[in-house]
Short mmCIF file of C-alpha atoms and ligand atoms in Angstrom, two decimals:
data_model
loop_
_atom_site.label_atom_id
_atom_site.label_comp_id
_atom_site.label_asym_id
_atom_site.label_seq_id
_atom_site.Cartn_x
_atom_site.Cartn_y
_atom_site.Cartn_z
CA MET A 171 20.29 19.21 -8.74
CA LYS A 172 20.18 18.78 -4.66
CA SER A 173 23.07 15.67 -3.36
CA CYS A 174 21.29 12.51 -4.71
CA ASP A 175 23.38 9.52 -2.93
CA ARG A 176 23.90 6.67 -5.31
CA ALA A 177 23.30 4.27 -2.50
CA ILE A 178 20.56 1.77 -3.88
CA GLU A 179 17.15 3.05 -1.98
CA ASN A 180 14.60 1.10 -0.53
CA TRP A 181 11.61 3.68 0.03
CA LEU A 182 8.24 2.42 0.82
CA HIS A 183 4.76 4.17 -0.53
CA LEU A 184 2.00 5.20 1.29
CA ASP A 185 -1.30 5.94 -0.16
CA PHE A 186 -3.57 8.29 1.66
CA LYS A 187 -6.50 7.69 -0.50
CA GLY A 188 -7.60 4.61 1.39
CA VAL A 189 -7.15 3.64 5.17
CA ILE A 190 -5.15 5.67 6.73
CA PRO A 191 -4.36 6.77 10.54
CA SER A 192 -4.73 9.95 11.99
CA LYS A 193 -1.47 11.77 12.49
CA ARG A 194 -0.86 10.87 16.06
CA LYS A 195 -1.13 7.01 14.77
CA LEU A 196 0.67 7.31 12.12
CA LEU A 197 3.89 8.74 14.18
CA LYS A 198 4.19 5.42 15.52
CA TRP A 199 4.11 3.83 12.06
CA ILE A 200 6.79 6.04 11.09
CA GLU A 201 8.61 4.40 13.98
CA PHE A 202 8.00 1.40 12.80
CA PHE A 203 8.65 2.10 9.17
CA ALA A 204 12.73 2.93 10.36
CA ASP A 205 12.68 0.04 11.97
CA CYS A 206 11.76 -2.33 9.09
CA GLY A 207 14.47 -0.75 7.58
CA PHE A 208 13.21 1.48 4.79
CA SER A 209 15.49 4.20 3.78
CA GLY A 210 12.44 6.80 2.97
CA ILE A 211 8.57 7.01 2.26
CA ILE A 212 7.24 8.21 -0.73
CA PHE A 213 3.73 9.84 0.67
CA GLU A 214 0.66 9.53 -1.99
CA LEU A 215 -1.60 12.88 -0.32
CA ASP A 216 -3.90 12.52 -3.02
CA CYS A 217 -7.27 14.05 -2.23
CA ARG A 218 -6.66 13.85 2.00
CA TYR A 219 -4.30 16.67 1.53
CA ALA A 220 -6.19 20.07 1.51
CA TRP A 221 -4.28 21.12 -1.90
CA LYS A 222 -4.25 24.94 -2.61
CA THR A 223 -3.52 24.60 -6.87
CA TRP A 224 -7.34 21.90 -6.30
CA GLU A 225 -8.94 24.35 -3.76
CA LYS A 226 -12.03 22.31 -2.84
CA ALA A 227 -11.85 19.41 -4.25
CA ALA A 228 -9.58 17.84 -2.14
CA THR A 229 -11.39 15.25 1.51
CA PRO A 230 -8.73 16.48 3.52
CA LEU A 231 -7.55 14.55 7.23
CA PHE A 232 -4.00 16.35 6.53
CA PHE A 233 -3.27 20.07 6.34
CA GLU A 234 0.46 21.80 6.42
CA LYS A 235 1.36 21.77 10.47
CA ASP A 236 0.42 17.99 9.87
CA ILE A 237 2.37 17.12 6.91
CA ALA A 238 5.31 19.66 8.75
CA GLU A 239 5.03 17.34 12.17
CA ILE A 240 5.01 13.85 9.81
CA LEU A 241 8.02 15.28 8.08
CA ASP A 242 10.04 16.06 11.27
CA LYS A 243 9.32 12.75 12.82
CA CYS A 244 10.93 10.97 9.16
CA ARG A 245 14.02 13.24 9.56
CA GLU A 246 14.16 12.13 13.22
CA PHE A 247 14.11 8.67 12.34
CA GLY A 248 17.01 8.87 9.39
CA LEU A 249 13.98 8.39 6.78
CA LYS A 250 14.12 10.33 3.62
CA THR A 251 10.85 11.59 2.20
CA ALA A 252 9.26 12.62 -1.26
CA PRO A 253 5.77 13.57 -2.33
CA LEU A 254 3.97 11.63 -5.12
CA ILE A 255 1.22 13.55 -7.18
CA GLN A 256 -0.31 12.61 -10.64
CA ILE A 257 0.73 14.72 -13.74
CA HIS A 258 -1.76 12.94 -15.74
CA GLY A 259 -4.10 9.84 -14.96
CA HIS A 260 -5.82 8.51 -11.38
CA LEU A 261 -7.41 12.04 -11.38
CA GLU A 262 -10.34 11.44 -10.67
CA TRP A 263 -10.85 13.24 -7.38
CA ILE A 264 -9.86 16.56 -8.92
CA LEU A 265 -11.48 16.30 -12.47
CA LYS A 266 -15.33 14.80 -10.60
CA ASN A 267 -15.62 19.17 -9.57
CA GLU A 268 -16.99 21.50 -12.08
CA PRO A 269 -14.15 23.75 -11.91
CA TYR A 270 -11.83 21.26 -13.09
CA ALA A 271 -14.09 19.46 -15.05
CA ARG A 272 -13.23 21.27 -17.75
CA LEU A 273 -9.33 19.46 -17.99
CA LYS A 274 -10.87 16.16 -18.95
CA GLU A 275 -9.37 14.33 -21.48
CA ALA A 276 -12.47 14.00 -23.65
CA ASP A 277 -15.15 13.16 -21.19
CA HIS A 278 -13.19 10.62 -19.27
CA VAL A 279 -13.26 11.47 -15.51
CA ASN A 280 -9.96 9.59 -14.96
CA GLU A 281 -7.35 11.57 -16.34
CA LEU A 282 -6.87 15.56 -17.90
CA CYS A 283 -6.37 16.53 -21.44
CA PRO A 284 -2.47 17.42 -21.92
CA ASN A 285 -3.34 19.81 -24.44
CA HIS A 286 -6.03 21.78 -22.36
CA PRO A 287 -4.67 25.50 -22.21
CA ASP A 288 -4.48 25.46 -18.75
CA THR A 289 -3.22 22.11 -17.39
CA GLY A 290 0.60 22.65 -17.89
CA ALA A 291 0.62 25.89 -15.67
CA LEU A 292 -1.53 23.82 -13.05
CA ILE A 293 0.16 20.57 -13.06
CA LYS A 294 3.34 23.38 -12.54
CA LEU A 295 1.76 24.89 -10.14
CA TRP A 296 0.97 21.52 -8.23
CA ILE A 297 4.47 20.45 -8.66
CA ASP A 298 5.80 23.89 -7.01
CA GLU A 299 3.32 23.38 -4.03
CA ALA A 300 4.61 19.34 -3.48
CA ALA A 301 8.43 20.50 -3.45
CA SER A 302 7.59 23.73 -1.06
CA LEU A 303 5.70 20.78 1.42
CA PHE A 304 8.39 18.03 0.93
CA PRO A 305 11.57 20.43 1.40
CA ASP A 306 14.07 18.24 2.11
CA ALA A 307 13.04 15.70 -1.33
CA GLU A 308 15.80 14.74 -4.04
CA ILE A 309 13.38 13.16 -5.68
CA ILE A 310 9.63 13.88 -6.81
CA HIS A 311 7.06 10.83 -8.12
CA LEU A 312 4.92 12.21 -10.76
CA GLY A 313 2.59 9.28 -12.00
CA ALA A 314 2.20 8.84 -15.49
CA ASP A 315 0.60 5.62 -14.68
CA GLU A 316 -2.41 4.11 -16.69
CA THR A 317 -3.75 7.08 -18.86
CA TRP A 318 -6.37 4.40 -20.43
CA ASN A 319 -7.41 7.33 -22.56
CA LEU A 320 -4.40 9.01 -24.27
CA GLY A 321 -5.30 10.86 -27.26
CA THR A 322 -9.11 10.56 -27.42
CA CYS A 323 -10.14 14.31 -27.41
CA PRO A 324 -9.98 16.60 -30.43
CA LYS A 325 -7.01 18.63 -29.70
CA CYS A 326 -4.85 15.33 -29.01
CA LEU A 327 -6.13 13.83 -31.49
CA MET A 328 -4.94 16.91 -33.91
CA GLU A 329 -1.70 16.35 -32.30
CA ILE A 330 -1.54 12.60 -32.62
CA SER A 331 -1.92 13.09 -36.72
CA LYS A 332 0.85 15.76 -37.18
CA ASP A 333 3.46 13.11 -35.98
CA PRO A 334 1.52 9.39 -36.56
CA ALA A 335 4.50 7.81 -36.08
CA LYS A 336 4.79 8.45 -31.94
CA GLY A 337 0.98 7.40 -31.80
CA LYS A 338 -0.85 8.83 -28.67
CA MET A 339 2.79 8.75 -26.83
CA GLY A 340 3.98 11.38 -28.59
CA VAL A 341 1.04 13.48 -26.51
CA TYR A 342 2.23 11.41 -23.56
CA ILE A 343 6.03 12.11 -23.55
CA LYS A 344 5.54 16.14 -24.40
CA HIS A 345 3.57 16.61 -21.52
CA ALA A 346 5.80 14.38 -19.29
CA ALA A 347 9.05 15.86 -20.44
CA ALA A 348 7.45 19.40 -19.88
CA MET A 349 7.12 18.61 -16.66
CA CYS A 350 9.80 16.46 -15.67
CA ARG A 351 11.94 19.22 -16.94
CA HIS A 352 10.15 21.73 -14.35
CA ALA A 353 10.59 19.21 -11.57
CA VAL A 354 14.57 19.61 -12.62
CA ALA A 355 14.70 22.62 -12.88
CA LYS A 356 13.56 22.82 -9.11
CA GLY A 357 17.09 20.73 -8.05
CA LEU A 358 14.34 17.56 -8.08
CA ARG A 359 15.29 14.15 -9.82
CA PRO A 360 11.36 13.39 -11.14
CA VAL A 361 10.16 9.58 -11.08
CA ILE A 362 7.70 8.34 -13.71
CA TRP A 363 5.74 4.65 -13.28
CA ALA A 364 6.50 3.49 -16.61
CA ASP A 365 3.82 1.16 -17.37
CA MET A 366 2.36 3.39 -20.34
CA PHE A 367 6.05 2.67 -22.24
CA TRP A 368 5.70 -1.00 -22.38
CA ARG A 369 1.96 -0.98 -22.68
CA GLU A 370 2.31 0.93 -25.63
CA LYS A 371 5.28 -1.25 -26.67
CA CYS A 372 7.56 1.99 -27.00
CA CYS A 373 10.25 1.58 -24.24
CA GLU A 374 12.79 2.93 -26.52
CA LEU A 375 11.00 6.24 -26.49
CA ALA A 376 11.38 6.97 -23.07
CA SER A 377 15.01 7.95 -23.87
CA LEU A 378 13.35 11.35 -24.94
CA LEU A 379 12.53 12.42 -21.35
CA PRO A 380 14.91 14.15 -19.62
CA LYS A 381 18.32 12.13 -18.86
CA GLU A 382 17.43 12.87 -15.12
CA THR A 383 14.36 10.88 -14.98
CA ILE A 384 13.61 7.83 -13.29
CA LEU A 385 11.72 5.28 -14.46
CA SER A 386 9.40 2.79 -12.08
CA ASP A 387 8.43 -0.10 -13.65
CA TRP A 388 5.27 -1.16 -11.16
CA GLN A 389 5.08 -5.32 -11.47
CA TYR A 390 3.08 -6.13 -8.62
CA THR A 391 1.89 -9.54 -10.25
CA GLY A 392 4.82 -12.74 -10.22
CA LYS A 393 8.47 -12.37 -9.46
CA ALA A 394 11.14 -10.22 -10.70
CA PRO A 395 12.89 -10.19 -12.65
CA PHE A 396 10.13 -9.03 -15.42
CA LYS A 397 11.32 -8.68 -19.03
CA SER A 398 9.58 -4.72 -18.79
CA THR A 399 12.24 -3.55 -16.49
CA ALA A 400 15.23 -4.46 -19.29
CA GLU A 401 13.56 -3.19 -22.52
CA LEU A 402 12.86 -0.07 -20.25
CA LYS A 403 16.86 -0.33 -19.49
CA LYS A 404 17.60 0.67 -23.63
CA SER A 405 15.67 3.96 -22.99
CA GLY A 406 19.25 5.00 -21.05
CA LEU A 407 17.10 5.95 -18.11
CA ASP A 408 17.81 5.04 -14.58
CA VAL A 409 15.21 2.23 -13.96
CA TRP A 410 13.30 1.05 -10.33
CA GLY A 411 11.52 -1.69 -9.57
CA ALA A 412 8.55 -1.12 -8.00
CA SER A 413 6.13 -3.70 -5.69
CA SER A 414 3.42 -3.51 -4.02
CA ALA A 415 3.35 -4.44 -0.53
CA ARG A 416 -0.78 -4.10 -0.45
CA CYS A 417 -2.56 -4.26 -4.26
CA ALA A 418 -5.71 -6.68 -4.81
CA TRP A 419 -7.20 -7.69 -8.11
CA TYR A 420 -10.91 -9.72 -8.63
CA GLU A 421 -10.75 -10.30 -5.13
CA HIS A 422 -10.51 -6.88 -3.30
CA PHE A 423 -14.72 -6.50 -3.61
CA HIS A 424 -15.30 -8.86 -1.45
CA GLN A 425 -12.66 -9.87 0.55
CA ALA A 426 -11.61 -7.85 3.95
CA GLU A 427 -7.76 -9.37 4.14
CA GLN A 428 -5.28 -10.92 1.32
CA ILE A 429 -3.46 -13.71 0.76
CA PRO A 430 0.23 -12.19 2.67
CA ALA A 431 2.06 -15.15 0.53
CA GLN A 432 1.64 -13.37 -3.11
CA ARG A 433 2.57 -9.88 -1.85
CA LEU A 434 5.90 -11.47 0.04
CA GLU A 435 6.84 -13.17 -3.12
CA ASN A 436 6.30 -9.79 -4.95
CA VAL A 437 8.30 -7.35 -2.67
CA LEU A 438 10.66 -10.51 -1.76
CA SER A 439 11.48 -11.01 -5.20
CA TRP A 440 11.85 -7.10 -6.49
CA ASN A 441 14.02 -6.85 -3.38
CA ARG A 442 16.67 -9.54 -4.93
CA TRP A 443 16.85 -8.03 -7.49
CA SER A 444 17.57 -4.54 -6.33
CA ALA A 445 21.00 -6.09 -4.59
CA LYS A 446 21.66 -8.06 -7.98
CA ASN A 447 21.14 -4.90 -9.59
CA GLN A 448 22.43 -1.93 -7.68
CA SER A 449 19.23 -0.42 -8.37
CA SER A 450 16.60 1.41 -6.40
CA VAL A 451 12.89 0.23 -5.40
CA ILE A 452 9.79 1.14 -4.58
CA HIS A 453 7.03 -0.95 -2.51
CA THR A 454 4.05 0.58 -2.89
CA THR A 455 0.85 0.37 -0.54
CA TRP A 456 -2.69 1.14 -2.25
CA GLY A 457 -5.54 2.33 -0.58
CA ARG A 458 -7.88 1.68 -3.12
CA PRO A 459 -7.46 -0.04 -6.87
CA GLY A 460 -8.42 3.46 -8.15
CA ASN A 461 -9.53 6.95 -6.64
CA MET A 462 -13.53 5.83 -6.83
CA TRP A 463 -13.26 2.80 -6.36
CA ASN A 464 -13.52 0.66 -2.46
CA LEU A 465 -11.15 0.74 0.16
CA TYR A 466 -8.27 -1.77 0.74
CA PRO A 467 -8.25 -3.07 4.49
CA PRO A 468 -6.17 -1.05 7.15
CA TRP A 469 -2.02 -1.66 6.98
CA HIS A 470 -2.28 -3.97 9.73
CA GLY A 471 -2.53 -6.56 7.79
CA GLN A 472 0.82 -6.14 5.77
CA LEU A 473 2.65 -6.54 8.81
CA PRO A 474 5.14 -9.13 7.52
CA VAL A 475 5.35 -7.40 3.95
CA PHE A 476 6.34 -4.49 5.84
CA ILE A 477 8.83 -6.30 7.60
CA ALA A 478 9.94 -8.33 4.62
CA ALA A 479 10.79 -5.51 2.06
CA GLY A 480 12.01 -3.85 5.05
CA ASN A 481 14.90 -5.85 5.60
CA ASP A 482 14.25 -9.64 4.25
CA GLU A 483 16.58 -11.65 6.43
CA LYS A 484 14.51 -10.01 9.26
CA TRP A 485 11.31 -12.22 7.49
CA LYS A 486 13.42 -14.67 6.98
CA ASN A 487 13.79 -15.02 10.92
CA HIS A 488 10.52 -13.30 11.69
CA HIS A 489 8.78 -15.81 14.51
CA TRP A 490 5.56 -15.42 12.75
CA ARG A 491 7.27 -16.73 9.16
CA LYS A 492 6.03 -20.37 9.36
CA PHE A 493 2.73 -19.71 10.55
CA PHE A 494 1.93 -17.09 7.44
CA ASP A 495 3.47 -19.76 5.10
CA LYS A 496 0.58 -21.76 6.78
CA LEU A 497 -2.19 -19.06 6.17
CA SER A 498 -1.20 -17.92 2.89
CA GLY A 499 -2.43 -22.14 1.75
CA ALA A 500 -5.39 -21.58 3.68
CA MET A 501 -6.51 -18.54 2.06
CA LEU A 502 -5.61 -19.60 -1.36
CA ARG A 503 -7.47 -22.53 -1.00
CA CYS A 504 -10.50 -21.08 1.09
CA TRP A 505 -11.92 -23.92 2.79
CA PRO A 506 -13.83 -23.09 5.41
CA HIS A 507 -13.08 -26.10 7.86
CA GLU A 508 -9.32 -24.85 7.45
CA LEU A 509 -10.14 -21.19 7.81
CA GLU A 510 -11.58 -21.57 11.24
CA LYS A 511 -9.00 -23.69 12.22
CA ILE A 512 -6.67 -20.90 11.01
CA ILE A 513 -8.59 -18.37 12.78
CA ALA A 514 -8.04 -19.87 15.56
CA ASP A 515 -4.38 -20.43 15.36
CA ILE A 516 -4.42 -16.82 15.42
CA LYS A 517 -4.83 -16.19 18.65
CA LYS A 518 -2.34 -18.53 19.83
CA LEU A 519 1.05 -16.54 17.96
CA GLU A 520 2.87 -14.38 19.88
CA CYS A 521 3.06 -11.04 19.47
CA ARG A 522 6.37 -8.67 21.00
CA ASN A 523 4.84 -5.65 20.90
CA GLU A 524 1.60 -3.35 20.10
CA MET A 525 2.40 -3.17 16.48
CA GLU A 526 2.45 -7.20 16.56
CA ARG A 527 -0.75 -7.45 18.68
CA GLU A 528 -3.02 -5.05 16.51
CA SER A 529 -2.00 -7.00 13.17
CA LEU A 530 -3.36 -10.08 14.37
CA ARG A 531 -5.82 -8.59 15.79
CA TRP A 532 -7.01 -6.95 12.51
CA ARG A 533 -5.84 -10.34 10.61
CA GLU A 534 -8.39 -12.07 12.66
CA LEU A 535 -10.86 -10.38 12.00
CA GLY A 536 -10.57 -9.90 8.05
CA LEU A 537 -10.23 -13.77 7.97
CA ARG A 538 -13.24 -14.00 10.14
CA TYR A 539 -15.09 -11.71 7.06
CA ASN A 540 -13.14 -14.04 4.32
CA LEU A 541 -14.70 -17.46 6.60
CA MET A 542 -18.11 -15.62 6.06
CA GLU A 543 -18.28 -14.16 2.61
CA LYS A 544 -17.62 -17.86 1.45
CA GLU A 545 -19.64 -19.75 3.35
CA ARG A 546 -22.50 -16.99 1.93
CA HIS A 547 -20.93 -18.05 -1.16
CA LEU A 548 -21.25 -21.85 -1.04
CA ARG A 549 -24.76 -22.04 0.55
CA ILE A 550 -26.03 -19.69 -2.10
CA THR A 551 -24.46 -21.25 -5.16
CA GLY A 552 -24.98 -24.95 -3.01
CA ASP A 553 -28.83 -23.54 -2.30
CA LYS A 554 -29.75 -23.56 -6.26
CA CYS A 555 -27.97 -26.57 -7.32
CA ALA A 556 -30.02 -28.65 -4.04
CA ALA A 557 -32.80 -27.87 -5.42
CA VAL A 558 -32.76 -28.79 -9.14
CA THR A 559 -31.31 -32.37 -7.32
CA MET A 560 -34.02 -32.34 -5.57
CA LYS A 561 -36.25 -32.72 -8.33
CA TYR A 562 -34.00 -36.12 -9.32
CA THR A 563 -33.19 -37.48 -5.58
CA GLY A 564 -35.32 -36.12 -3.37
CA ARG A 565 -33.97 -34.07 -0.48
CA ASP A 566 -32.76 -35.66 2.79
CA GLU A 567 -34.65 -32.57 4.76
CA ALA A 568 -32.21 -33.04 7.96
CA MET A 569 -29.07 -32.31 5.63
CA TYR A 570 -30.99 -29.46 4.08
CA ASN A 571 -31.66 -27.57 7.07
CA ARG A 572 -28.36 -27.97 8.28
CA TYR A 573 -26.16 -26.74 5.52
CA PHE A 574 -28.59 -23.61 4.09
CA VAL A 575 -31.45 -22.95 6.54
CA ALA A 576 -29.59 -22.90 10.20
CA ALA A 577 -26.56 -21.72 7.96
CA ALA A 578 -28.39 -18.57 6.30
CA GLU A 579 -30.05 -18.19 10.34
CA LYS A 580 -26.59 -17.41 11.68
CA GLU A 581 -25.49 -14.94 9.12
CA PRO A 582 -26.85 -11.81 10.30
CA ASP A 583 -25.75 -12.36 14.01
CA ALA A 584 -22.31 -13.22 12.61
CA LEU A 585 -22.33 -10.81 10.15
CA LYS A 586 -23.25 -8.05 13.17
CA GLN A 587 -20.71 -9.47 16.00
CA TRP A 588 -18.02 -8.75 13.18
CA LYS A 589 -19.21 -5.54 12.86
CA ILE A 590 -19.16 -4.31 16.55
CA GLU A 591 -15.39 -5.75 16.88
CA VAL A 592 -14.25 -4.01 13.63
CA SER A 593 -15.81 -0.64 14.94
CA LYS A 594 -14.14 -1.67 18.18
CA PHE A 595 -10.37 -2.14 16.17
CA TRP A 596 -10.93 1.13 13.94
CA ALA A 597 -11.79 3.40 17.17
CA ASP A 598 -8.81 2.00 18.49
CA ASN A 599 -6.13 2.48 15.94
CA GLU A 600 -7.88 5.79 15.14
CA LEU A 601 -8.93 4.81 11.46
CA SER A 602 -10.56 6.51 8.93
CA ASP A 603 -13.12 5.65 6.91
CA LEU A 604 -15.06 3.25 9.25
CA SER A 605 -18.85 3.83 7.61
CA GLU A 606 -17.67 3.51 3.97
CA PHE A 607 -15.65 -0.15 4.81
CA LEU A 608 -18.05 -1.32 6.63
CA GLU A 609 -20.78 -0.40 4.45
CA GLU A 610 -19.20 -1.70 1.35
CA ARG A 611 -18.36 -5.13 3.26
CA GLU A 612 -21.68 -5.23 4.11
CA SER A 613 -23.33 -4.91 0.78
CA VAL A 614 -21.74 -8.36 -0.19
CA PHE A 615 -24.75 -9.95 2.53
CA ASN A 616 -27.79 -7.36 0.97
ZN1 LIG B 397 -6.55 16.02 -24.93
#
């Protein structure tokens, strides 16, 4: 086992399945992340790396020499590095391809069957590949979250029937423990997401994993501490916290930016928990809700959250902080007139470096989209209601034209201009997936 210092670590997780910058721009981001104060970066390369284990399954943007260069940069700036792969669920990008479809749990594309005869060997091979790609790593994150279809195929059901006391978690633990042991044998401490234990109300069963295993308790809504963390600690394993610097829920299909206060609250609470409990945390940055779901916006919008996650004090004293409190309130209420005012005010904010300038540039574009989407929603629902009201009271034609007809006429031009400016932002910042991002946002207006 490589030496693993016991100091509290403050990790940033980057998910590559969403919008990501070019290698050239990523190297700049790494400088920024180091400056934020993170101790290391966990890279979830997902389908963006040409994994030899999963030949032809990925849509790679990064290759071996790129990763080596990225890791060199991290080393230069004092950032630790570690890989995150998935040993069980969230493997749609692999299992949707014919050569690997045989590994699916029943007919579910999101997760593999731990009892398929090829599963263990292939995942071990992937752990080996990830370990050699990240030679400085002391930990390896093995994912293992959200295995929604656990124990549904005939082979797994048969196994469950032999040990009904553990139920389907018996299947989960047997596989996770074997993969954790493989990582330990390679000198790496395995980390797994802990949600399956609290979902299935069996946190004590985590004690069946190798003692070196770290449970990471992701809780992205609200403020730490969470009951689940205390429950997981009863397993005797190390438990880390996990916030989300970027994720979304109901709003993720139809918005281009998210409310910063919700992310800041979550991230800062986990940092407070970390200091109080002398435990490490991972601040996650998701690219999509899942492999086969829509793109989240680029990292630029999360600049305040990255700063806060890296160092609470830095955000507390940041020259944007008060404005972002106001902005979050406006986004939460989502009143068009208030959003219009905030969008105008963004342009007056001071930018102290290029990263801040691009962050505000994106924030303005993101909010303009949210405003357009809100106005469209109000117009369409309002028009339907006005048609009913007219039957009872008649209609003020001038007002009707202003709120429904003229507003509808303005929309295509506003959307067209937005797309032009977003395309320019993407080009300047060398970002991936422009077509998909634009099409997904435009689909709401079709
Ligand atoms: Zn199975």
